[in-house]
Coordinates of C-alpha atoms in Angstrom, one line a residue:
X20 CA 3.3 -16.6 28.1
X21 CA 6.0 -15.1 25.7
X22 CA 3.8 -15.7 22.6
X23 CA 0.8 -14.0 24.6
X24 CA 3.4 -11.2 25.4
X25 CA 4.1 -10.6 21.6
X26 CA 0.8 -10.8 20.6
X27 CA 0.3 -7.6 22.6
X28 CA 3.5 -6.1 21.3
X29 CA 2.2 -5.4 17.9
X30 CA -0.5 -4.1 19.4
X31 CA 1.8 -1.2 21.2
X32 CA 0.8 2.5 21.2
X33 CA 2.7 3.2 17.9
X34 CA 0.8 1.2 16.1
X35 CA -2.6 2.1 17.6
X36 CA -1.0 5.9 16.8
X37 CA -0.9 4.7 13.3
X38 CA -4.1 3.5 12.8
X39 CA -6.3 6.2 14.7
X40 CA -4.7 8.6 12.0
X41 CA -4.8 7.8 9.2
X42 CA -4.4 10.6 6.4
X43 CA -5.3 11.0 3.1
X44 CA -8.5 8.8 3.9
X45 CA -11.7 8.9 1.1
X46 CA -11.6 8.4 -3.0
X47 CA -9.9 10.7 -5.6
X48 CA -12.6 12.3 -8.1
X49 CA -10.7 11.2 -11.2
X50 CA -7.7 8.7 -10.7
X51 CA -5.6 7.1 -12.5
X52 CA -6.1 3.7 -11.3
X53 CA -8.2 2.6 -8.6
X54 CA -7.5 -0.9 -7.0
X55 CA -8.9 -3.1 -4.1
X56 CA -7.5 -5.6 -2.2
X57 CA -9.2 -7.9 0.0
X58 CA -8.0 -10.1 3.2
X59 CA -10.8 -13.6 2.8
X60 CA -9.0 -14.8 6.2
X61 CA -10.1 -11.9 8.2
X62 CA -12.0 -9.9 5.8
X63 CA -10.0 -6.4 5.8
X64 CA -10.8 -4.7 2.7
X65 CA -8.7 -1.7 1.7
X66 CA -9.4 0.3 -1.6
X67 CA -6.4 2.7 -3.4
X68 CA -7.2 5.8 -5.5
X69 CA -3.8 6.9 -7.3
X70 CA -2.8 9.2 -9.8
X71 CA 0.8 9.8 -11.3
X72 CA 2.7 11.8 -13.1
X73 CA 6.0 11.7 -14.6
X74 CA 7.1 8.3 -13.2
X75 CA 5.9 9.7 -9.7
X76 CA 3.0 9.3 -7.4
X77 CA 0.9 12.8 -7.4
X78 CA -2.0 11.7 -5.8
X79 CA -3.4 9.2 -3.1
X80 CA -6.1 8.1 -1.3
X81 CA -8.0 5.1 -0.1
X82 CA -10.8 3.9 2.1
X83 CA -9.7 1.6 4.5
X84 CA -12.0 -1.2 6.8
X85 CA -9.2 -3.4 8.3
X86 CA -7.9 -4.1 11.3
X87 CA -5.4 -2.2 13.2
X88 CA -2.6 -3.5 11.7
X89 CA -3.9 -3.1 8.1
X90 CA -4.8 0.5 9.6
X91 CA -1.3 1.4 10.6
X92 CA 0.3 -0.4 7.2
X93 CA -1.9 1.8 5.2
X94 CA -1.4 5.4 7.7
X95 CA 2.6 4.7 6.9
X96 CA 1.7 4.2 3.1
X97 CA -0.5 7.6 3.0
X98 CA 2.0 9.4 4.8
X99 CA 5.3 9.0 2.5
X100 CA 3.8 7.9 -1.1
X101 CA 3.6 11.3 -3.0
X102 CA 6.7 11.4 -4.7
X103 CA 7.7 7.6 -4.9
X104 CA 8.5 6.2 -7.9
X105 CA 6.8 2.8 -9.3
X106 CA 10.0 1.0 -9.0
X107 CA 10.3 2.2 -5.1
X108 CA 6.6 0.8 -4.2
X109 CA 7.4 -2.6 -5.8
X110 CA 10.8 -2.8 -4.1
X111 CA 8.8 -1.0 -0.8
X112 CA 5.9 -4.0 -1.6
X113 CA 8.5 -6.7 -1.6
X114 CA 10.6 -5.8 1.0
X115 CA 7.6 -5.6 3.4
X116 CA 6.8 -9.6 2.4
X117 CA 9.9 -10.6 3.1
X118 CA 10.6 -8.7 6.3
X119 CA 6.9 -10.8 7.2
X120 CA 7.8 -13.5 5.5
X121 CA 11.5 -14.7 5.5
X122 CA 12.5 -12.3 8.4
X123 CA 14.0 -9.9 6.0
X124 CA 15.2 -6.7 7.3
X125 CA 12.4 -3.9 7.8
X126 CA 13.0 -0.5 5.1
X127 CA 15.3 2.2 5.9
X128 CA 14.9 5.9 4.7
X129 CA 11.3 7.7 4.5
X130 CA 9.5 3.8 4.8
X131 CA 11.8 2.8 7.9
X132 CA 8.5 3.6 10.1
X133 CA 7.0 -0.1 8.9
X134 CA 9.9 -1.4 11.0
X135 CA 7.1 -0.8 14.1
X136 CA 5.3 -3.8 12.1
X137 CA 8.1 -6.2 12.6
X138 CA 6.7 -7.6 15.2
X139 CA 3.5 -9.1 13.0
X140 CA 6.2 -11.7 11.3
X141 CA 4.9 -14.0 14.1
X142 CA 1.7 -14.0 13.4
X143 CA 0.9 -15.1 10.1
X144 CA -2.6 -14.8 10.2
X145 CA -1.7 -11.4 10.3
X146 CA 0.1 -10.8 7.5
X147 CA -2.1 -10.5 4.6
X148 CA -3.7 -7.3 6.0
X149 CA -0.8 -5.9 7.1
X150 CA 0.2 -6.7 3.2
X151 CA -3.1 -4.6 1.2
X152 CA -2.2 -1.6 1.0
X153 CA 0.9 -2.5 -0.6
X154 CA -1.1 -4.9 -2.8
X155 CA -3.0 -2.4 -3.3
X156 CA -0.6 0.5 -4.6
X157 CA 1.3 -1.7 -6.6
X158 CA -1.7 -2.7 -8.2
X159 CA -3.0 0.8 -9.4
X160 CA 0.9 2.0 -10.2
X161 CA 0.6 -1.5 -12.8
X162 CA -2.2 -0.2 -14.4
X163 CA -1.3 3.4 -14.6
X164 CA 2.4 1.8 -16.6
X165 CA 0.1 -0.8 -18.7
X166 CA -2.4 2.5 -19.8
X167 CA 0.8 4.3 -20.5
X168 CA 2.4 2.1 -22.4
X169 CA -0.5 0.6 -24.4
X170 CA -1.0 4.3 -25.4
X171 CA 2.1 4.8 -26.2
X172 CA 1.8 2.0 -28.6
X173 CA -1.7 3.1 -30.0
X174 CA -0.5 6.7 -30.5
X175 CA 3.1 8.0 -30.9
X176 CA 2.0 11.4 -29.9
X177 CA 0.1 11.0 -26.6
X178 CA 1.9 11.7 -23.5
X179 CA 1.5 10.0 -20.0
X180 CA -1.4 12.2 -19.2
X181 CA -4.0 11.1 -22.1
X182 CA -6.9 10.2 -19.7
X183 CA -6.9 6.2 -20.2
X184 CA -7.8 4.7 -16.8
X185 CA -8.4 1.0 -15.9
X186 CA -10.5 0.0 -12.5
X187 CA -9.0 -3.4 -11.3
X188 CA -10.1 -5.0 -8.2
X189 CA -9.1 -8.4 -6.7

């Protein structure tokens, strides 16, 4: 009976909230990088369009067909991404895997709203679309650094915004 119970906590109004509203929802016309990332056990899907600038997310939006978890993972993402910093969405990215994973502790700060996914540790079925978004956005702030830097190489005198974009999907 207490497993049923917490099945239906991480269904709880927060997180049904979360995934009724989800902002910043559609495709950007010209991204930087675009990325997809794709659940096979349950079949959630969810698609990033990002675009930054000076070390700094500018620019976000994705289309999203998962399931209410992977719904309310991706409204937090949407909601607090413009201005992070590539190093903060791989260290955001990781500390949401462990807090599934190896019961890490949930984020603090302006990401401390994923601790309402806690609850989806126990349910590991669960996890890798409660994971895409952040696959997703880590993916696409990669391939932004990797264009940078292999233009950087190429020409000395390009700057970060010198138009190379890479489409990756999984």
């Amino acid at each position: 009976m207490s497993s049923e119970a917490n099945f239906f906590d991480i269904y709880n109004h927060r997180i049904l909230d979360l995934a009724a509203n989800i902002p910043r929802q559609g495709r950007l016309a010209a991204p930087g990088a675009t990325a997809t990332a794709h659940s096979k056990l349950c079949g959630s899907t969810v698609v990033v369009d990002l675009v930054m600038e000076d070390g700094q997310v500018v620019d976000f939006a994705h289309e999203v067909k998962a399931c209410a978890l992977g719904q309310a993972a991706a409204s937090i993402m949407a909601r607090h991404v413009i201005g992070s910093t590539g190093l903060e969405l791989r260290a955001l990215r990781d500390q949401m895997r462990a807090m599934l994973k190896e019961n890490g502790p949930p984020p603090r700060g302006k990401w401390e709203d994923i601790a309402i996914l806690e609850p989806v540790r126990d349910f590991k079925a669960r996890h890798a679309s409660t994971l895409l978004t952040f696959d997703a956005t880590v993916d696409c702030v990669n391939q932004i650094e990797a264009a940078q830097t292999r233009a950087s190489d190429q020409s000395p005198g390009l700057g970060p915004h010198n138009d190379l974009i890479r489409t990756h999907s999984n």
